[in-house]
Coordinates of C-alpha atoms in Angstrom, one line a residue:
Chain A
X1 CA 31.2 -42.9 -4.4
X2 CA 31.4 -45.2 -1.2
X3 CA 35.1 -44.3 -1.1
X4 CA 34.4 -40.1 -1.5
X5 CA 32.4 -40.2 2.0
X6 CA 34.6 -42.1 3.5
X7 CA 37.4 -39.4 2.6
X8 CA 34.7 -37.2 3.5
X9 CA 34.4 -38.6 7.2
X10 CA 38.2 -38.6 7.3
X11 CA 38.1 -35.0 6.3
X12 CA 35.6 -34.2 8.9
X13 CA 37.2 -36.2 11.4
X14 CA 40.4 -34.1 11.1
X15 CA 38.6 -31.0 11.0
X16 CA 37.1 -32.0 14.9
X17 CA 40.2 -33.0 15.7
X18 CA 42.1 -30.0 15.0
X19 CA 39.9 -28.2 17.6
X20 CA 39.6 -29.6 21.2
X21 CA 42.4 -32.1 22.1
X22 CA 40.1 -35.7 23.0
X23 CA 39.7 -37.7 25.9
X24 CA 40.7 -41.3 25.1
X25 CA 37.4 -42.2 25.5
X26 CA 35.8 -39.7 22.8
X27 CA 38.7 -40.8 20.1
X28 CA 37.4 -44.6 20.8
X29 CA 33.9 -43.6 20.7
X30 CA 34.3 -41.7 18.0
X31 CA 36.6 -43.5 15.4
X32 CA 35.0 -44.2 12.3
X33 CA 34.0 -47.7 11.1
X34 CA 36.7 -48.0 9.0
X35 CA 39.9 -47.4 11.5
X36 CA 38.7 -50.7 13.1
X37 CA 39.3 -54.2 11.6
X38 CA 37.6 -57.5 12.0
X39 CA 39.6 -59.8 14.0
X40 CA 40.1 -62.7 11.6
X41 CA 37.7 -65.9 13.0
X42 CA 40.8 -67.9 11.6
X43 CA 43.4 -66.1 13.6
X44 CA 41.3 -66.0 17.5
X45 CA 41.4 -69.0 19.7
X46 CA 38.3 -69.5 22.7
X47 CA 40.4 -70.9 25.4
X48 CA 37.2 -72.1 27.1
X49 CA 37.6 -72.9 30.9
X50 CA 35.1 -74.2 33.4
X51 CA 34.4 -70.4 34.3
X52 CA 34.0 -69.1 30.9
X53 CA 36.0 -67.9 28.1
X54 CA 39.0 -66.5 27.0
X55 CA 39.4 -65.5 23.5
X56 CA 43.1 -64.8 22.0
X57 CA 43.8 -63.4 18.9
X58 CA 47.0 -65.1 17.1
X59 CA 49.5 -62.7 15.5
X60 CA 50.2 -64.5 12.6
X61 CA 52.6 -62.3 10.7
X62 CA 55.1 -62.2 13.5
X63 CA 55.0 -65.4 14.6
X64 CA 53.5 -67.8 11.7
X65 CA 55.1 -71.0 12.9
X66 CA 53.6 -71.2 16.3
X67 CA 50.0 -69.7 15.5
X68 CA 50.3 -72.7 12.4
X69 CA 51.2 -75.2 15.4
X70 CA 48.6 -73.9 18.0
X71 CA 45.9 -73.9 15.1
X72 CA 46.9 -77.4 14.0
X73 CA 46.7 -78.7 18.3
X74 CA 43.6 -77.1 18.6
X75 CA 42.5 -78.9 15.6
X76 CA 43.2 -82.5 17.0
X77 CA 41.8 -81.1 20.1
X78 CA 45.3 -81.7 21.9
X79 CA 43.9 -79.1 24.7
X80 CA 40.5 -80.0 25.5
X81 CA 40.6 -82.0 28.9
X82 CA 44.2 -80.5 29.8
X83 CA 44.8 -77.8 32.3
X84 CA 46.3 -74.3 33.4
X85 CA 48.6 -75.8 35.7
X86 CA 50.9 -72.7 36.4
X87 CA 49.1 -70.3 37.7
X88 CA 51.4 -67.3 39.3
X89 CA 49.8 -64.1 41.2
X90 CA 51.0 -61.2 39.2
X91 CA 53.1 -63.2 36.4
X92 CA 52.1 -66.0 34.2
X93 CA 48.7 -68.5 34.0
X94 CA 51.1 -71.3 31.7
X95 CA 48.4 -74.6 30.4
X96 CA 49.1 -77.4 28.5
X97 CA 50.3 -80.8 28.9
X98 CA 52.1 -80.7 32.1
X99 CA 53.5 -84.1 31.9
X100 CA 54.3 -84.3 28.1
X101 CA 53.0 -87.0 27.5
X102 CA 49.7 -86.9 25.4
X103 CA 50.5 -87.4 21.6
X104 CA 50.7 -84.8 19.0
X105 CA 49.5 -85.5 15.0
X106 CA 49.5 -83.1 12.9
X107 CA 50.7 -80.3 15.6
X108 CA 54.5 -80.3 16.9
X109 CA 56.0 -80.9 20.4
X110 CA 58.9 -78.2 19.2
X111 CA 59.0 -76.1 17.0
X112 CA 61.4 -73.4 16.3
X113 CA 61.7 -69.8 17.9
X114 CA 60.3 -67.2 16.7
X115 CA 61.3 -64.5 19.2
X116 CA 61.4 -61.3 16.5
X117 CA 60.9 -60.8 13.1
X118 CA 63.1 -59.5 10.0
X119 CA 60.6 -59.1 7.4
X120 CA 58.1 -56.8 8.8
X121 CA 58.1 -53.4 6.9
X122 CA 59.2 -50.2 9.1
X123 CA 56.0 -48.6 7.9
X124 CA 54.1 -50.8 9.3
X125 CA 55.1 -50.0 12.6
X126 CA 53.3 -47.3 14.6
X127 CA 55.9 -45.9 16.7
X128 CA 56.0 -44.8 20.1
X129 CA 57.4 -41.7 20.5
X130 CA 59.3 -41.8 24.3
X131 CA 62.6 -43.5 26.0
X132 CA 62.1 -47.7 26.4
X133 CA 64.3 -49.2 29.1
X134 CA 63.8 -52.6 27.2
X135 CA 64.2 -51.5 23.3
X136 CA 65.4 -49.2 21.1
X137 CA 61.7 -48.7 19.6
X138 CA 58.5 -49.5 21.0
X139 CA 55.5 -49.2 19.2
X140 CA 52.2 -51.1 17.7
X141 CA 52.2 -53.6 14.9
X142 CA 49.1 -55.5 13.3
X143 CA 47.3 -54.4 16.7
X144 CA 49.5 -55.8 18.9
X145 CA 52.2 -53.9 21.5
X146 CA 56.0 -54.4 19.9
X147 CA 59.0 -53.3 20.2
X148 CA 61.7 -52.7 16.9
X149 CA 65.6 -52.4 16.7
X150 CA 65.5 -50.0 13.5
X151 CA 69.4 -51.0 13.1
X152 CA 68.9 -54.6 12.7
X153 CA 65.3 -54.4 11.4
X154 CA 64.1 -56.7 13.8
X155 CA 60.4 -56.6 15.4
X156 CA 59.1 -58.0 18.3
X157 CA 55.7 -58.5 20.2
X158 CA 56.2 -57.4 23.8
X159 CA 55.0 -58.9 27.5
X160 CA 52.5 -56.1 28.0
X161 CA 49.6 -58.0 30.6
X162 CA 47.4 -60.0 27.9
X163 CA 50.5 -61.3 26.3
X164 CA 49.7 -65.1 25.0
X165 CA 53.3 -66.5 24.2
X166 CA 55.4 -69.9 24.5
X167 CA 57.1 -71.6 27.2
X168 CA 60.2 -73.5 26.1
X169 CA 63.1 -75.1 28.3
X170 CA 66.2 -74.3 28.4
X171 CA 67.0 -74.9 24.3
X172 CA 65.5 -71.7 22.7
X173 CA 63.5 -74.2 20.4
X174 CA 61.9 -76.3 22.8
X175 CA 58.6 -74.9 22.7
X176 CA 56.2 -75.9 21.0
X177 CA 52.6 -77.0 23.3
X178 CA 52.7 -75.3 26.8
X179 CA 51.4 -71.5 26.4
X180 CA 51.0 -68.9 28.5
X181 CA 49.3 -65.3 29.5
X182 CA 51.0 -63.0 31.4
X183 CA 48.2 -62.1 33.8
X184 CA 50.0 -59.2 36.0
X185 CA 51.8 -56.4 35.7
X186 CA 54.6 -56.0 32.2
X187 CA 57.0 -58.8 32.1
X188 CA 59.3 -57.3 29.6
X189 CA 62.1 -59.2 30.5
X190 CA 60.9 -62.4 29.3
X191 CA 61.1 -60.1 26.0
X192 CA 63.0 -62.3 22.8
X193 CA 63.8 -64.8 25.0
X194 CA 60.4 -66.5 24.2
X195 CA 57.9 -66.2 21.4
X196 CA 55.0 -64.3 21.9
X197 CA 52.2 -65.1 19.5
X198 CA 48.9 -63.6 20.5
X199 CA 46.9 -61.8 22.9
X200 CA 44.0 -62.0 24.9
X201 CA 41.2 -59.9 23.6
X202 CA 39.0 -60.6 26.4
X203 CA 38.4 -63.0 29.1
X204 CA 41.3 -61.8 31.2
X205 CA 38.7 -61.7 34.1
X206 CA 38.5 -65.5 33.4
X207 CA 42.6 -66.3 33.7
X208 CA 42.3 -63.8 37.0
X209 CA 40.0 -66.1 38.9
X210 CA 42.4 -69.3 38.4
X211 CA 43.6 -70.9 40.9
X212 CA 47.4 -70.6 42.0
X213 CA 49.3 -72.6 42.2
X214 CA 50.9 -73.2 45.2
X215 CA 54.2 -76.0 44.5
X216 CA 57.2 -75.3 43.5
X217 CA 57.7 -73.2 40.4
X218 CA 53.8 -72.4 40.8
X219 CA 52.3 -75.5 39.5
X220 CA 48.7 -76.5 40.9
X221 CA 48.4 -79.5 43.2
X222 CA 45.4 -80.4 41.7
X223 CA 45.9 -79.0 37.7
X224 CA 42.6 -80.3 37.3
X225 CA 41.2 -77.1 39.3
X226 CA 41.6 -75.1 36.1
X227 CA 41.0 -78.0 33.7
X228 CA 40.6 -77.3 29.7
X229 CA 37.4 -77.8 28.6
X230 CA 37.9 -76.9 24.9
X231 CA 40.1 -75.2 23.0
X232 CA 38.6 -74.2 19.7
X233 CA 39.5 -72.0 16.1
X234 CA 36.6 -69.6 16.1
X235 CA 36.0 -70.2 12.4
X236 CA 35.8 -74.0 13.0
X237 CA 32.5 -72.8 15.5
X238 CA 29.1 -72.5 14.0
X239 CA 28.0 -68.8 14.2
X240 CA 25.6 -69.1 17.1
X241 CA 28.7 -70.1 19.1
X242 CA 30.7 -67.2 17.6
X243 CA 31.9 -64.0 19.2
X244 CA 33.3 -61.5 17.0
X245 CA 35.7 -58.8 17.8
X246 CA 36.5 -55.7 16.1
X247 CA 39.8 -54.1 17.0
X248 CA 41.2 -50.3 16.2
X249 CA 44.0 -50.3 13.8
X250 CA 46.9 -49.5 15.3
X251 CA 48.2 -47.5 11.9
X252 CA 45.0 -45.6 11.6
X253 CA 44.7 -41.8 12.9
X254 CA 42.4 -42.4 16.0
X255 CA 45.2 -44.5 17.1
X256 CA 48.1 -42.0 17.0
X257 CA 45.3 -40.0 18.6
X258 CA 44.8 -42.3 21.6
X259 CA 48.7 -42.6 21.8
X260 CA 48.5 -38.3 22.0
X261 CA 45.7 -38.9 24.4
X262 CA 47.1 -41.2 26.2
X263 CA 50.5 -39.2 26.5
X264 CA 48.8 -35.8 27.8
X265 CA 44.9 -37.0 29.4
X266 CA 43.4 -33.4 28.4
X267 CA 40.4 -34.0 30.7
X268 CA 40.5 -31.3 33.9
X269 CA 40.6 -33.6 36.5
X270 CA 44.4 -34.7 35.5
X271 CA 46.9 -32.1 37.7
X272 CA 49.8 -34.0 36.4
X273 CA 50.9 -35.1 32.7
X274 CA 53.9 -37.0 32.0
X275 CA 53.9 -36.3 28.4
X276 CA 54.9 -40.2 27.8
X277 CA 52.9 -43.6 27.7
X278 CA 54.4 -46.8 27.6
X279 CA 53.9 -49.3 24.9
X280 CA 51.8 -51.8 27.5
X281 CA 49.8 -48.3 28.9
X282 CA 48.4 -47.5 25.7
X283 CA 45.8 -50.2 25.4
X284 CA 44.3 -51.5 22.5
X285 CA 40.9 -50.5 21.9
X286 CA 38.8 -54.0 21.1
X287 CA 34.9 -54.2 20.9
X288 CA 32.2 -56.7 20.4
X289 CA 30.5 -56.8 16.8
X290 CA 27.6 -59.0 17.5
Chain B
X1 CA 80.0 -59.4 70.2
X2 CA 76.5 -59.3 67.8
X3 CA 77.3 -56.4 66.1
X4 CA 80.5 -58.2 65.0
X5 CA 79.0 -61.4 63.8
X6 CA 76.3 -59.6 61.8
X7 CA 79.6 -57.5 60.3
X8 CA 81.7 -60.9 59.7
X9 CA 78.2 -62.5 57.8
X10 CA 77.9 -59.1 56.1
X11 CA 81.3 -59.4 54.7
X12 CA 81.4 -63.3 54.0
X13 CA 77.8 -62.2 51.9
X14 CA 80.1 -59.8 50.2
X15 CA 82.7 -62.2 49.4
X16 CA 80.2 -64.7 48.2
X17 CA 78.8 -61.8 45.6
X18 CA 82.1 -60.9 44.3
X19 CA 81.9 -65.0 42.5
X20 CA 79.0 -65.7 39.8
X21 CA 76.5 -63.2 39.8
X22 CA 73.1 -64.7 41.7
X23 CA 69.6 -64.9 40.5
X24 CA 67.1 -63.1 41.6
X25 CA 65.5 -66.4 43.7
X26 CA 68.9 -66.5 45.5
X27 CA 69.8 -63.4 46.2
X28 CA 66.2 -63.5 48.1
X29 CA 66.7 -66.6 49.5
X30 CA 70.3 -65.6 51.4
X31 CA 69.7 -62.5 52.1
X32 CA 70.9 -62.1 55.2
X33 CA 68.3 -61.1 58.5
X34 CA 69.3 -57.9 59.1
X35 CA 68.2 -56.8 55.5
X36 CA 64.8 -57.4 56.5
X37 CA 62.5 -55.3 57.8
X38 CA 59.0 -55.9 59.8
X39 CA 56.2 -54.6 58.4
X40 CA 55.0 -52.8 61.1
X41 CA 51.7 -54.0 62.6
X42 CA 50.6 -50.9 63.2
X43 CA 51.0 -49.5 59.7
X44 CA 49.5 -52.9 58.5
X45 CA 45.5 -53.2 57.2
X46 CA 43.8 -55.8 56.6
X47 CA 41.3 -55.5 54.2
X48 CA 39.0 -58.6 54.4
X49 CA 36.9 -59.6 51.8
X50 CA 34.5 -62.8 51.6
X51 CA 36.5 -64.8 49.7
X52 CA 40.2 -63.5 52.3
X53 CA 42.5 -61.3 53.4
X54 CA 44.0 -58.6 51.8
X55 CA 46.8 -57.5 53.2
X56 CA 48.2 -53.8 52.9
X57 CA 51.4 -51.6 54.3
X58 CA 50.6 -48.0 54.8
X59 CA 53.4 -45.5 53.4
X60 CA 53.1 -43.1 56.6
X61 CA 56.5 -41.6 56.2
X62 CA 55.4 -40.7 52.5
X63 CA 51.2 -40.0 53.0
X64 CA 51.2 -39.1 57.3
X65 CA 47.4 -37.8 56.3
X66 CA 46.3 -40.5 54.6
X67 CA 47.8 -42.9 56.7
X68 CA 46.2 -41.5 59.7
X69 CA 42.5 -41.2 58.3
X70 CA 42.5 -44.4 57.0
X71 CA 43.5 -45.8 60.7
X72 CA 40.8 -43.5 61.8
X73 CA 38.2 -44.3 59.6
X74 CA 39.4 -48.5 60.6
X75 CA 39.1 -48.5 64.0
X76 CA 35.5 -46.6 63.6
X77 CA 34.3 -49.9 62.0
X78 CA 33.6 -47.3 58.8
X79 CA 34.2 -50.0 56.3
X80 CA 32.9 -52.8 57.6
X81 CA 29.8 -53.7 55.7
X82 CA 30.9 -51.4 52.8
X83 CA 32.1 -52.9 49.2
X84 CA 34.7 -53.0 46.6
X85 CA 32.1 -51.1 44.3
X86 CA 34.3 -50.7 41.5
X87 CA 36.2 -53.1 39.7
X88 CA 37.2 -52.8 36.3
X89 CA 39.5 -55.5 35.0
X90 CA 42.9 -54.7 34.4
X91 CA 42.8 -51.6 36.3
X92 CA 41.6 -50.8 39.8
X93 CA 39.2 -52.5 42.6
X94 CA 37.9 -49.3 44.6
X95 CA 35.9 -49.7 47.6
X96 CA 34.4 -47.5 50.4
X97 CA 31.2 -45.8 50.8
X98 CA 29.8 -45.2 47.2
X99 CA 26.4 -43.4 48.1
X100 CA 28.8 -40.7 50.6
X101 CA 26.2 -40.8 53.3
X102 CA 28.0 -43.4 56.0
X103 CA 28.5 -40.7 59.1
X104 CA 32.2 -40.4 60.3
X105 CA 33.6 -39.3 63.3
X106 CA 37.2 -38.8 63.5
X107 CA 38.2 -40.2 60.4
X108 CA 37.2 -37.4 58.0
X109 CA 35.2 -37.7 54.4
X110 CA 37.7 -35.5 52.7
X111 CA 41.4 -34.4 53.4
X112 CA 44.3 -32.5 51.8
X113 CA 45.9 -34.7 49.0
X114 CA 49.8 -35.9 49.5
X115 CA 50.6 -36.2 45.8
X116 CA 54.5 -35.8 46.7
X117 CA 56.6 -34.9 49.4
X118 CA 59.6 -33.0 49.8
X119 CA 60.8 -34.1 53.5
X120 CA 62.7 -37.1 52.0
X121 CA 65.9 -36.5 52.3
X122 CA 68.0 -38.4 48.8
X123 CA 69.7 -40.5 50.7
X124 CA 66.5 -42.6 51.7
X125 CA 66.0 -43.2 48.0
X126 CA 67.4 -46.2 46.3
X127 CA 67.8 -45.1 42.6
X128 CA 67.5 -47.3 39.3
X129 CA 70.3 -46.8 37.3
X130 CA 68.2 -46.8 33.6
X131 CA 65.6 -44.3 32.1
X132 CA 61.7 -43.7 32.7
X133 CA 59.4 -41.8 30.8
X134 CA 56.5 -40.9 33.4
X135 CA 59.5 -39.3 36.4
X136 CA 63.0 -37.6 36.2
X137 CA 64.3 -40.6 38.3
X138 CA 62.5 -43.6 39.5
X139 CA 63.4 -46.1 42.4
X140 CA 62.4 -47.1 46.3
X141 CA 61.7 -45.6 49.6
X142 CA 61.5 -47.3 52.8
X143 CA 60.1 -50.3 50.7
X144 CA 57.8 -48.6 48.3
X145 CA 58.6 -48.2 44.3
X146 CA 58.8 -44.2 44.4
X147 CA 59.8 -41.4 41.9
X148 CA 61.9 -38.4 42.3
X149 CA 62.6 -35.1 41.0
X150 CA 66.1 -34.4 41.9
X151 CA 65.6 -30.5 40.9
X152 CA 62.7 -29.9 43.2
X153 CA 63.2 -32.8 45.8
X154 CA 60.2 -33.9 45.4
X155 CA 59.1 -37.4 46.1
X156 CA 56.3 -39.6 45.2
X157 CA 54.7 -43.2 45.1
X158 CA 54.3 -44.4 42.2
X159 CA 51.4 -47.0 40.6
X160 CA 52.8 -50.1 40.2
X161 CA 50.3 -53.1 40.3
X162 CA 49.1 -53.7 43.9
X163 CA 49.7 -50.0 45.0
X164 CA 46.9 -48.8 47.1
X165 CA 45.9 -44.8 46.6
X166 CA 42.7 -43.0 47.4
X167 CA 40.5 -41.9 44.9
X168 CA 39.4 -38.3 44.3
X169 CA 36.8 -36.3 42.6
X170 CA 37.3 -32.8 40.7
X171 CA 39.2 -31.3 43.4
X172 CA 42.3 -32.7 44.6
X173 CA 41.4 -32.2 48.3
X174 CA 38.8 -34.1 47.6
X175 CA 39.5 -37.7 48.3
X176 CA 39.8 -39.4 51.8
X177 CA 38.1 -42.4 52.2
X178 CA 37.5 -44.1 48.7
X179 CA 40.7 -46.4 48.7
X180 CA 41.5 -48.3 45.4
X181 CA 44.0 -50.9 44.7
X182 CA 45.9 -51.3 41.1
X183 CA 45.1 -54.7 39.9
X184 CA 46.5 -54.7 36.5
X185 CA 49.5 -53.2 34.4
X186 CA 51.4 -49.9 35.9
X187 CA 49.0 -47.1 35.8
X188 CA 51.8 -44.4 36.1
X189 CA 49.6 -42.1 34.5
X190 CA 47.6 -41.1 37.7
X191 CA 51.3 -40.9 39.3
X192 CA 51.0 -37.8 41.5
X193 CA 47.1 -37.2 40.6
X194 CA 45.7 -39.1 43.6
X195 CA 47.6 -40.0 46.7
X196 CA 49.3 -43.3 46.7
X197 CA 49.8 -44.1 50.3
X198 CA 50.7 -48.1 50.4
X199 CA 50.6 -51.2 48.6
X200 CA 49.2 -54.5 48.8
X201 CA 51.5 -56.7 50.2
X202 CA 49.6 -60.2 50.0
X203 CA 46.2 -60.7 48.4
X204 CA 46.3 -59.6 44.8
X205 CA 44.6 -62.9 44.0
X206 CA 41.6 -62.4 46.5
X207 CA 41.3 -58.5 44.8
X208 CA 41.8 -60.6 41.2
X209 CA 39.0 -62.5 41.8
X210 CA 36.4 -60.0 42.8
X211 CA 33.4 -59.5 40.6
X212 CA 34.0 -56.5 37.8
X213 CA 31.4 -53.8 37.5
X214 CA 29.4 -54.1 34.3
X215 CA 27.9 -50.2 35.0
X216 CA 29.1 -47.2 33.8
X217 CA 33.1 -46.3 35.4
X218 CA 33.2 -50.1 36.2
X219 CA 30.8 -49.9 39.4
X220 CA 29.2 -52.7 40.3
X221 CA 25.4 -53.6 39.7
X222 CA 25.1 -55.7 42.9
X223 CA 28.1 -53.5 45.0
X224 CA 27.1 -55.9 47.7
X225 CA 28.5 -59.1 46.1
X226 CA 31.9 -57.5 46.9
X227 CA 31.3 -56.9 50.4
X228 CA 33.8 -55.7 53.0
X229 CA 33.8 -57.9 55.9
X230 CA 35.9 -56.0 58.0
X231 CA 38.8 -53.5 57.7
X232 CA 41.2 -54.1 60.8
X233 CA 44.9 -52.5 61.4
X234 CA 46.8 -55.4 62.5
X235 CA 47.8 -54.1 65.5
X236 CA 44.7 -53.7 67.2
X237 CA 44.0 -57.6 66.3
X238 CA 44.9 -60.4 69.3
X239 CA 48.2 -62.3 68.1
X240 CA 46.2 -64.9 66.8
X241 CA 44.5 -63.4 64.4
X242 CA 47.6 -61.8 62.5
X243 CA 49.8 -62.2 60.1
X244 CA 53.6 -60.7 60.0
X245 CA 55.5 -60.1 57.3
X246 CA 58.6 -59.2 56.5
X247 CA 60.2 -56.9 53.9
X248 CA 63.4 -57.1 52.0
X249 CA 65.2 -53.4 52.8
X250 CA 65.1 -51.1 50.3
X251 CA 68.5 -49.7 51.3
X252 CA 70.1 -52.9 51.7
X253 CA 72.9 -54.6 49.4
X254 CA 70.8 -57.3 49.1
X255 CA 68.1 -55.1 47.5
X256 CA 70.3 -53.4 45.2
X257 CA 72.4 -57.2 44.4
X258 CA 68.7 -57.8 43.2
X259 CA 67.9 -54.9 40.8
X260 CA 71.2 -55.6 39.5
X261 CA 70.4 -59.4 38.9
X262 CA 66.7 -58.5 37.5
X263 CA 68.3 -55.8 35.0
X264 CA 70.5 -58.9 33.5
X265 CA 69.2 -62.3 34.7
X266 CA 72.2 -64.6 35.3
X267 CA 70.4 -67.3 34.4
X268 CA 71.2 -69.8 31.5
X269 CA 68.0 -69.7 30.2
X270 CA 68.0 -65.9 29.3
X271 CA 69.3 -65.7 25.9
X272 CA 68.1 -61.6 25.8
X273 CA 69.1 -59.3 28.9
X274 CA 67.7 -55.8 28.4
X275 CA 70.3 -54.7 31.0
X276 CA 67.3 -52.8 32.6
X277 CA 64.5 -53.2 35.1
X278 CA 61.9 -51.0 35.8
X279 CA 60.4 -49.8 39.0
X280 CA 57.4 -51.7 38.8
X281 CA 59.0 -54.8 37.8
X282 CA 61.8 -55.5 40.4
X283 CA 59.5 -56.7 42.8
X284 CA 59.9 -56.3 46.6
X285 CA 60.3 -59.2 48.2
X286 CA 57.8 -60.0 51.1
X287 CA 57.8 -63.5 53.3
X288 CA 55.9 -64.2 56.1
X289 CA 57.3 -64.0 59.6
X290 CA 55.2 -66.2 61.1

């Protein structure tokens, strides 16, 4: 019965659609319940810094080895007290431990790369219709911005801004503690050469007001500006300290609708539409669910 | 005598380029004097907020109107006192007079929009070699990341992060004193619906840390709390008071040596080179002159 509305919404749904093309704000507005998903409590990380919070959601199918590692720091609470100490205007905010030093238990120092992905089904990725400078496909997987290379079957999750990936050195698998958001525009050039594995859902307000940094390589003088206070798993937080996310599923219609949207803005005041949106334009639509 | 020693270092720099292909960083770094430009002081604002300067070249050879009302409306002390009234994270900070009743004199409320122009002759446009999806043909005039349309000559800003454009109601004469700034991602979307007419050349961080409307559109509740201390051109400031910068040519080798290096980064580290840059992400190097 439950499942015969729901087809029933879907039907209707279609039905609106097929008249009046839909602002990007109206398809949000207007998706039903079930195109959005819960963002797993498991799978989101509160970065929690002295000016408030930013929560990440972990992509663990592309990348399970360093949302595993993360998960397991955050456990021993390797972050709390630590710092964002990179902090570049337009680029990256990089924390961690800047001096390599504190010890690790259960959670790695390295681990390997995971820069793409061969086991993630083609139909699971939502493609993006136009030209890519930077990949053969771009497109959306498990809610987050990707690109795919349909002749190897790799996939890859992208440096849209919001990225939350791994810094390494110069051996591809010498990440493993120091993470970073790209806080500016697209760095799609750091594409598969490090491993993205998350993305902030919201707080990117919060990495904006960091301090800079202003020595060489763009490391704080004082890292202790834009010290750590916690790093936590949501689920390990009782529910009071809880915020929950819901995000639109980037296979379901509204999204391929937002993409259209996106593409061609129908509303009157656009004069100019390039009939194209790139894969870090489209935006992932995420909202609060308590 | 000059002119040859600027033509000897211009070929000993093209000797040195024929080795190992550079960096980015060093390609900036040795760049040799005459590829730099100065911003011109009198095409220079400074937008100054409570918390610094922001600090903005106007594109008058590609926006003459908008450039000139904006200088107008400066040195009439109209936005002094005013506010960045809308700030929405990711996106834009707009500021001006958001109630519209602020008198002007010769700086005018509303002028005709400069989406694109078609006095730029081809040869002023440095091209990028790869594909874009928003424009025919992307790349740079007189220091600004532009589009083209080779078929109708028309040329354009475009809305990389840190461009500066003027907002517009229904009507696209309708904007001419509601400035906004792109703080977040490319928004090529609105390429050619509002008039980009300059771009941010130091600041970002002060606009980044601005408070973000919680109202509807992203205006502030307390517009106030983003206050305008005063809008100055440079030129009209003692010597004291200014800043000069300087900006790398966009016609110069050294400019193109630099897309070339950011499309395939020579450096070890990389491990994946897209062999592509895109407009927004090459990045025109700025320093400070003084």
């Amino acid at each position: 019965m439950k499942k015969s509305i729901a087809l029933l919404i879907l039907l209707l749904t279609a039905l609106a659609n097929a008249g009046e093309p839909r602002p990007p704000s109206q398809v949000i507005a207007e998706a039903p319940a079930a195109h959005w998903r819960r963002a797993a409590p498991e799978n989101t990380l509160y970065l929690e810094l002295e000016n408030g919070r930013v929560i990440i959601e972990l992509a663990e199918q592309l990348a399970p080895g360093h949302v595993a590692n993360i998960k397991a720091l955050t456990h021993e609470r390797f972050y709390d007290g630590l710092s964002v100490y990179r902090v570049i205007e337009g680029f990256v905010a990089q924390g961690g431990d800047m001096d390599g030093n504190k010890p690790v238990g259960e959670g790695k120092r390295t681990i390997p790369a995971e820069f793409s992905r061969k086991n993630i089904p083609a139909k699971q990725f939502t493609p993006l219709p136009g030209p890519d400078g930077y990949a053969p496909q771009t497109g959306f997987v498990h809610g987050f911005p990707a690109a795919r290379d349909p002749k190897t079957g790799d996939t890859w999750l992208v440096h849209c801004n919001g990225a939350f990936a791994m810094a390494r050195e110069q051996s591809i698998d010498s990440g493993g503690t120091e993470f970073y958001a790209v806080i500016g525009p697209a760095q799609r050039y750091l594409d598969r050469n490090t491993t993205v594995f998350g993305r902030v859902l919201e707080g990117m307000e919060i990495l904006q007001q960091l301090e800079r940094g202003n020595q060489a390589g763009g490391v704080l003088e004082n890292p202790d500006n834009n010290r750590i206070v916690r790093m936590r798993v949501a689920a390990d937080l009782p529910d009071k300290e809880r915020e929950e996310f819901e995000v639109l599923k980037t296979d379901s219609s509204s999204f391929r609708e937002l993409i259209a949207a996106r593409s061609n803005r129908p509303e009157d005041w656009f004069v100019a539409r390039p009939d194209y949106v790139d894969v870090c334009s489209v935006g992932i639509p995420t909202r609060r669910a308590n």
